[in-house]
XYZ file of C-alpha atoms in Angstrom:
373
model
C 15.807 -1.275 25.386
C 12.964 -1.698 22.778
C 10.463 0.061 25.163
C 12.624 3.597 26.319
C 13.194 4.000 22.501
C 9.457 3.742 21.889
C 8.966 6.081 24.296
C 11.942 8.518 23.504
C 10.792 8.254 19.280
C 7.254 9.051 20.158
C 7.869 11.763 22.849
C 8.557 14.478 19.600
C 5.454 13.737 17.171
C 3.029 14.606 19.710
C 4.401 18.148 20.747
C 3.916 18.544 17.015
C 0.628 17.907 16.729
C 0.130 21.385 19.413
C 0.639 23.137 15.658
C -1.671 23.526 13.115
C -0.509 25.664 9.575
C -3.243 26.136 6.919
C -2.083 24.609 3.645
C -3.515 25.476 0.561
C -3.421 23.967 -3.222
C -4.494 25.655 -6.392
C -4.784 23.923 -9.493
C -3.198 26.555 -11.921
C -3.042 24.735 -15.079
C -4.470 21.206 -16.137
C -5.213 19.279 -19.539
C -8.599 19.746 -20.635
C -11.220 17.463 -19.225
C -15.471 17.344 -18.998
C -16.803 19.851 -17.369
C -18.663 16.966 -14.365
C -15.182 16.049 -13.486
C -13.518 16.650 -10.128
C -10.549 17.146 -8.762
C -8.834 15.280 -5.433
C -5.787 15.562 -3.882
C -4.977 12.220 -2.224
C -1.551 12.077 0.458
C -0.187 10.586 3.587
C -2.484 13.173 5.109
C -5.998 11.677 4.014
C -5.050 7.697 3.499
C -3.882 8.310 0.075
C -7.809 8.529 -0.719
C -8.071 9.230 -4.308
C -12.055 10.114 -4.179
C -12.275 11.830 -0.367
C -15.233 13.996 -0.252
C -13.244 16.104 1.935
C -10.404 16.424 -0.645
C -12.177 17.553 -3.091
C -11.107 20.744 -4.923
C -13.728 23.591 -5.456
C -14.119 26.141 -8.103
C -13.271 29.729 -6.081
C -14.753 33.152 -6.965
C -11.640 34.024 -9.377
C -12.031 30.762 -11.239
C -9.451 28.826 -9.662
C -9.967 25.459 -8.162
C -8.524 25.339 -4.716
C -7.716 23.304 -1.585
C -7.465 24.203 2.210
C -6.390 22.273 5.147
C -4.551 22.789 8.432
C -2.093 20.291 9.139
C 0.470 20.123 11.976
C 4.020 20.812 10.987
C 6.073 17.793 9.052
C 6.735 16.178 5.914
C 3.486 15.155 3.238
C 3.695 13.400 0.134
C 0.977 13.989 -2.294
C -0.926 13.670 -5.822
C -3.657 15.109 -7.719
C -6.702 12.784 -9.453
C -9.738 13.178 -10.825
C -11.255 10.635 -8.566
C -9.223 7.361 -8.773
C -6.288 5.804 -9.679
C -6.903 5.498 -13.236
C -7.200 9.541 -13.270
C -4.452 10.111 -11.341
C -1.637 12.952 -12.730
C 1.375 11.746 -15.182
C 3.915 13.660 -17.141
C 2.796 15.362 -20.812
C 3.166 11.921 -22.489
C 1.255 9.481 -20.481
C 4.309 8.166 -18.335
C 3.967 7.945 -14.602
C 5.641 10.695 -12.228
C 6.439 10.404 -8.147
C 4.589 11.770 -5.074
C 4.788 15.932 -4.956
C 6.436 16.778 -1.652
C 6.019 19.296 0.921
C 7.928 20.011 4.316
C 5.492 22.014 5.910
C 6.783 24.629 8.691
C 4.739 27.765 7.955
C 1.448 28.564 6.665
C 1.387 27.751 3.009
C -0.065 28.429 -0.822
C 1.128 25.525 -3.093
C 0.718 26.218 -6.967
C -0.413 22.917 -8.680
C 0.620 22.305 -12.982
C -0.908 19.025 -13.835
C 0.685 17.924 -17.279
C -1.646 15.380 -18.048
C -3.979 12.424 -17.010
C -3.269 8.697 -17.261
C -6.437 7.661 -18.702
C -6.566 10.011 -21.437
C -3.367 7.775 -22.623
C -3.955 4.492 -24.304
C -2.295 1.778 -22.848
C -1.695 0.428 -26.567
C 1.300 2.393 -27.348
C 2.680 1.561 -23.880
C 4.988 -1.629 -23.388
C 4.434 -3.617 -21.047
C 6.799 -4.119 -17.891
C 5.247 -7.445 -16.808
C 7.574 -10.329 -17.160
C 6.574 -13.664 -19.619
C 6.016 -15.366 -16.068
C 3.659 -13.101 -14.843
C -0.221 -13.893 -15.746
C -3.734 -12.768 -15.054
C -6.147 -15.503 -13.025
C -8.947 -13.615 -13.605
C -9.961 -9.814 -14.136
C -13.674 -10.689 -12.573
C -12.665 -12.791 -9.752
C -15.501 -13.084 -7.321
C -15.427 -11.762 -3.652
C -17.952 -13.538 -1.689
C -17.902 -11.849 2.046
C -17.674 -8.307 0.033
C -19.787 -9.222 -3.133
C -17.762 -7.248 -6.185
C -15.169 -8.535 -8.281
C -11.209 -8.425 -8.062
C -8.369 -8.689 -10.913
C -5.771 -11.048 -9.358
C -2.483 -11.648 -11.091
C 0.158 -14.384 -10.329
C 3.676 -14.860 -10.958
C 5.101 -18.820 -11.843
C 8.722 -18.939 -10.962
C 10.630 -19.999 -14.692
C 11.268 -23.665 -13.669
C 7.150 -23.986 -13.208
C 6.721 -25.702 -15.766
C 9.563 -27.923 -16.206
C 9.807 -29.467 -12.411
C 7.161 -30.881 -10.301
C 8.060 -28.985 -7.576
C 5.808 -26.934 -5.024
C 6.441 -23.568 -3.827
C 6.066 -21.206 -1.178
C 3.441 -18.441 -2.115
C 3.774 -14.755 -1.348
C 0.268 -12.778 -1.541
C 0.750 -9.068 -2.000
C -1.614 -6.036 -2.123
C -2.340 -3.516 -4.193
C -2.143 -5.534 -7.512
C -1.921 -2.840 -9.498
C 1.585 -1.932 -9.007
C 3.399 -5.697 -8.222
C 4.285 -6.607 -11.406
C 3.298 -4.081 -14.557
C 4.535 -0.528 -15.171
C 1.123 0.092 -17.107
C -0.905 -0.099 -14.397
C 0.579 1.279 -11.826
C -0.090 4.843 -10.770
C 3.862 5.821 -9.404
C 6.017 3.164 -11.166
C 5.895 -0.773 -9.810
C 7.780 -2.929 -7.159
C 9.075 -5.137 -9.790
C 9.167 -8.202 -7.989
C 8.874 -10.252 -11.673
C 12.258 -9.018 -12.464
C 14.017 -9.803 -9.205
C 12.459 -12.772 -8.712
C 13.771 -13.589 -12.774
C 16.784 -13.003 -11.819
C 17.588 -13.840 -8.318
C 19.147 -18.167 -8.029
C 17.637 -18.579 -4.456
C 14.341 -20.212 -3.355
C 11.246 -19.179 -5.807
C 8.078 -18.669 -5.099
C 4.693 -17.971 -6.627
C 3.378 -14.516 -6.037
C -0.527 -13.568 -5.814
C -1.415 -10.230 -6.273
C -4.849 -8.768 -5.614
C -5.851 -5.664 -7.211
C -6.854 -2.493 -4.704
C -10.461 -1.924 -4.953
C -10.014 1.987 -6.437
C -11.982 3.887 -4.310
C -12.892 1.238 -2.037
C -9.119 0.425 -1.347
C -9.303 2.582 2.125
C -12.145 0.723 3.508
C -11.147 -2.714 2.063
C -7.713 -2.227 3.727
C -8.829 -1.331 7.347
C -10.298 -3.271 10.130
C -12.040 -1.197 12.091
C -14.170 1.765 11.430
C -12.833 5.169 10.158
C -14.344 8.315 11.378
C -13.200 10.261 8.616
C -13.181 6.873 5.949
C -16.321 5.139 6.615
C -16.480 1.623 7.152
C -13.493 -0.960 7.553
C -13.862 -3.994 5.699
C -10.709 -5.516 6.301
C -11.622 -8.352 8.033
C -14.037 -8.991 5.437
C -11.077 -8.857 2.924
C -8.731 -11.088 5.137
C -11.597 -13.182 4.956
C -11.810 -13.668 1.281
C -7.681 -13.753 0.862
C -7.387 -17.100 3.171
C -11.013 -18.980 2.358
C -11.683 -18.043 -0.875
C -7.929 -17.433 -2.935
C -5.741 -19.180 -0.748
C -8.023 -22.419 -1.592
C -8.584 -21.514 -5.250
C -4.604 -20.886 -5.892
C -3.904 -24.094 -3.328
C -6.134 -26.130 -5.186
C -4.600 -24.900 -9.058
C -1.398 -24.684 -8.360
C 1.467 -26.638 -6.970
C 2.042 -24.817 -3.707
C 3.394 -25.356 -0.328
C 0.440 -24.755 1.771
C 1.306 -24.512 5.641
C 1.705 -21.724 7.658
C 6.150 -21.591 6.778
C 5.686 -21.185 3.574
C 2.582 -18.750 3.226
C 3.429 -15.249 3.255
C 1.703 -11.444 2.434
C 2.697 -8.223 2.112
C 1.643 -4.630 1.297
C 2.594 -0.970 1.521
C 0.768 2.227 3.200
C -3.136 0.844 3.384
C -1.457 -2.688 1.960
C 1.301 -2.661 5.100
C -1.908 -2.262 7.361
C -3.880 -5.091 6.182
C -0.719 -7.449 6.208
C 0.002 -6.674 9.699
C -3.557 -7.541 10.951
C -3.699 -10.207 8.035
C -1.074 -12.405 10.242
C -2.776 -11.540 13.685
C -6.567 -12.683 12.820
C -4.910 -15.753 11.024
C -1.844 -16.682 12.535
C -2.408 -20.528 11.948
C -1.866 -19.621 8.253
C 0.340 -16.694 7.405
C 4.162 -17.495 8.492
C 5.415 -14.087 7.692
C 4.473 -10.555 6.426
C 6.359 -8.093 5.026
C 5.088 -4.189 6.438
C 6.234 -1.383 4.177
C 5.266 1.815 5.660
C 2.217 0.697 7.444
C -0.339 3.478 7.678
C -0.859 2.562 11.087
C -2.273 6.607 11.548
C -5.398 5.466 10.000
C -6.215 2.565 12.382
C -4.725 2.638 15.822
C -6.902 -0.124 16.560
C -4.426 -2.348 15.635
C -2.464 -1.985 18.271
C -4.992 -3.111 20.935
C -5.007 -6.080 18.192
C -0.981 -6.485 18.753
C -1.457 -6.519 22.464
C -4.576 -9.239 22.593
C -3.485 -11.376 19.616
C 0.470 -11.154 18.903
C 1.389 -13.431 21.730
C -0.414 -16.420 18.453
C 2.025 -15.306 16.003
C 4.958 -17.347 15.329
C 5.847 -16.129 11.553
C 8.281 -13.738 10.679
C 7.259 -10.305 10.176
C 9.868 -7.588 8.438
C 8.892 -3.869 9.104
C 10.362 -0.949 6.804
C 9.597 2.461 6.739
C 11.002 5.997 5.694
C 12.209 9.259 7.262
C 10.715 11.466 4.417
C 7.620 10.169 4.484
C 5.605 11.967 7.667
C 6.738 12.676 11.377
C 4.271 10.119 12.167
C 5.390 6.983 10.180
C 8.685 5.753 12.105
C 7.453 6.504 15.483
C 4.339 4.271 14.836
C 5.789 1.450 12.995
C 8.377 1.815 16.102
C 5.348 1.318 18.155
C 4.203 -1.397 16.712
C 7.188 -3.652 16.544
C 7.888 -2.663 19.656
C 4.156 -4.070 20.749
C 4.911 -7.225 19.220
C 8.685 -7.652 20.779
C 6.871 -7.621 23.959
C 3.965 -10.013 23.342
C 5.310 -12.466 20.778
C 7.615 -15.338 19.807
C 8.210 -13.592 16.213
C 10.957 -13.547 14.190
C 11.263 -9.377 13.857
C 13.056 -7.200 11.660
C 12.800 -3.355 11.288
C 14.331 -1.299 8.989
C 14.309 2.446 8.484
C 15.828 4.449 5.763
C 16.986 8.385 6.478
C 15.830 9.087 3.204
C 13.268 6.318 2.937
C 9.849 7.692 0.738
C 6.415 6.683 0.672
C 6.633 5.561 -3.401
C 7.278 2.826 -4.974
C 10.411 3.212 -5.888
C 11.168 3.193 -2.327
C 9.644 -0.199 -2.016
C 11.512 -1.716 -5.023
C 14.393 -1.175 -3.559
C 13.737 -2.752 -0.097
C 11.972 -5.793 -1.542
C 14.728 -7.986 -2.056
C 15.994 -7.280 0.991
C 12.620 -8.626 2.586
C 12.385 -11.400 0.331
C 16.085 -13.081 1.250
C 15.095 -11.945 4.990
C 11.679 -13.998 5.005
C 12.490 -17.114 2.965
C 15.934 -17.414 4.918
C-alpha cells in the first residue's frame, strides 16, 4: 500500500516540472542601508540560501533592483536579506515577520516593500523569549573536522538541579530559532516553554547554531551543483564525537542509542535524516520537519543501502503549502525506509502545513510525546 501511493503522489510533480514561468522581484522600497550592501532573496526554491550568488538582486537601468527566475508552476515561500540571517527583513520596529508567499501559475512581476532590517535593531530593547532553564555552553565552541566555531545552547529540564536523575537528550538544528525569539529570523519553535510546562518525561535539549551562510553546505552530505560542497558528514561528525562526548561527559545524561535523539527542519530535517543513517548505533530517533530532500536526492540511495541499520524511531512532518515537491518526497522517503527497515515510522502531513516556524511549533509536541512514548 505504501509503495502505489508513492507512486500515485509522485506521478503529478513531475508533469509539472514540463512548465517553466519567469518570476520576477523588484525591490520597490527599503530602509536605507550602505551603498556595498546587497540584496538576496532566499526560498524553498534556492535552499533557503540567504547569500546565493545566483540570488542576488541587481541594480537595473531605471534604478530598480530586480530578480528573475523561471520556476515550474507551484507554491514558494520566500524572504529578502542582505546576505544572512542577521540581515534578513522584519516589520518597521525590529519584530520578526513570516515567509512572503507566492502560488505561481502564470508568468509573474512581484513588487517587494521591505520595512526594515533586523540588525539595524538592537537586541537591548528586545525581551528575551528564552526560558530561566535555557543556557548558552559556549558562543565559540570549537568544530574540529570543520575548523570554525559554533554557539550551542542547552536546555536543563526544572528538576535539574534538585534530583540526581539522568535524562534523555534531544539535539536540534538550527540553534538560532530553538529556544529565543531574539534570534530567530521567523519567530522560534519554543520547545523551552512546552517542555516548562508539559508533566511527562524531560529531557535536555542541545541546540547547535546554523553556520549563516555556511548552513547549506554544513547541512548536506553530498555535493551541490548549484551549493558547492556538502559538509554534512563532516558536521554529523562533530555532533556525535565531539558534543555528544562534551555534553555526555558535563551533564547527567542517558547516553545509549533509546534515549539519544535529533531533529531539524528544511536543511535541519535533511541532516537529521542522514544523521540517524551514518550513525545508527547512536541516534534512537529523529524528528524530520519538512526535509529539503530537493536539495540532496542522494539520500535516498543512502535510505536504500543503510536504513535496513536503523532501529530508532523516526517521525516525518511536512506541509501542503509549502512546494509541490515537499510531500511527494518526504512520501518517498518514508516510504524507502518502510521497505528497508525495522523503524518505528510516523508521517504526518498538514493541508495547510507551512514551511515557518510557526508551523513547526505547533507540531513539536506532537513529535516529542510520539518519540519519548
Amino acid at each position: 500500500m505504501v509503495r502505489f501511493l508513492v507512486i500515485c503522489v509522485l506521478l503529478f510533480p513531475v508533469q509539472l516540472l514540463f512548465a517553466q514561468h519567469q518570476v520576477e522581484f523588484k525591490l520597490r522600497t527599503f530602509p536605507q542601508v550602505q551603498n556595498f550592501d546587497s540584496f538576496y532573496i532566499a526560498g524553498n526554491f534556492n535552499g533557503w540560501n540567504p547569500k546565493g550568488h545566483e540570488s542576488r538582486f541587481i541594480l537595473n537601468k531605471q534604478g530598480i533592483y530586480s530578480y528573475s527566475q523561471k520556476m515550474p508552476p507551484g507554491l514558494y515561500e520566500y524572504k529578502i536579506t542582505r546576505g544572512g540571517w542577521d540581515k534578513v527583513e522584519c516589520t518597521g520596529n525590529g519584530a520578526s515577520i513570516g515567509n512572503r508567499q507566492l502560488k505561481l501559475g502564470s508568468d509573474t512581476v512581484i513588487f517587494i516593500d521591505v520595512e526594515g532590517w533586523q540588525d539595524k535593531f538592537s537586541l537591548n530593547g528586545r525581551k528575551s523569549t528564552a526560558s530561566s532553564h535555557v543556557k548558552i555552553i559556549a558562543a565559540p565552541f570549537y568544530i574540529p573536522q570543520l575548523k570554525r566555531t559554533r554557539r550551542i545552547w542547552i536546555y536543563l529540564p526544572d528538576d535539574y538541579n534538585a534530583s540526581k536523575k539522568r535524562y534523555p537528550v534531544l539535539y536540534m538544528n538550527d540553534g538560532q530559532n530553538v529556544f529565543e525569539d531574539t534570534t530567530a529570523y521567523s519567530g522560534e519553535w519554543g520547545v523551552d516553554e512546552f517542555l516548562d510546562s508539559v508533566k511527562t518525561t524531560k529531557c535536555i535539549v542541545v541546540a547547535v547554531d546554523h553556520g549563516g551562510d555556511k548552513r547549506l553546505n554544513e547541512y548536506s552530505p553530498y555535493d551541490m551543483e548549484k551549493f558547492g560542497k556538502g559538509e554534512g558528514r563532516q558536521y554529523v561528525d562533530f555532533m556525535v564525537k565531539t558534543l555528544k562526548r562534551y555534553i555526555d561527559k558535563r551533564y547527567r545524561t542517558l547516553p545509549d542509542r533509546q534515549n539519544t535523539f535529533i531533529a531539524g527542519s528544511s536543511m535541519g530535517g535533511l541532516i537529521s535524516m542522514y544523521a540517524i543513517l551514518r550513525y545508527p548505533k547512536v541516534f534512537g530517533g529523529a524528528g524530520i520537519f519538512s526535509p529539503a530532500f530537493w536539495v540532496a536526492p542522494g539520500i535516498f540511495d543512502e535510505i536504500q543501502a543503510k536504513g535496513s541499520k536503523v532501529r530508532g524511531n523516526l517521525f516525518f512532518y511536512a506541509g501542503k503549502k509549502e512546494s509541490e515537491t515537499m510531500v511527494p518526497l518526504m512520501i518517498k522517503a518514508f516510504g524507502g525506509m518502510a521497505a528497508v527497515s525495522h523503524a518505528r515510522l510516523q508521517t504526518l502531513v498538514r493541508d495547510d502545513g507551512k514551511h515557518n516556524e510557526s508551523a513547526w511549533r505547533k507540531e513539536f509536541p506532537l513529535f516529542y510525546d510520539w518519540i519519548l512514548r
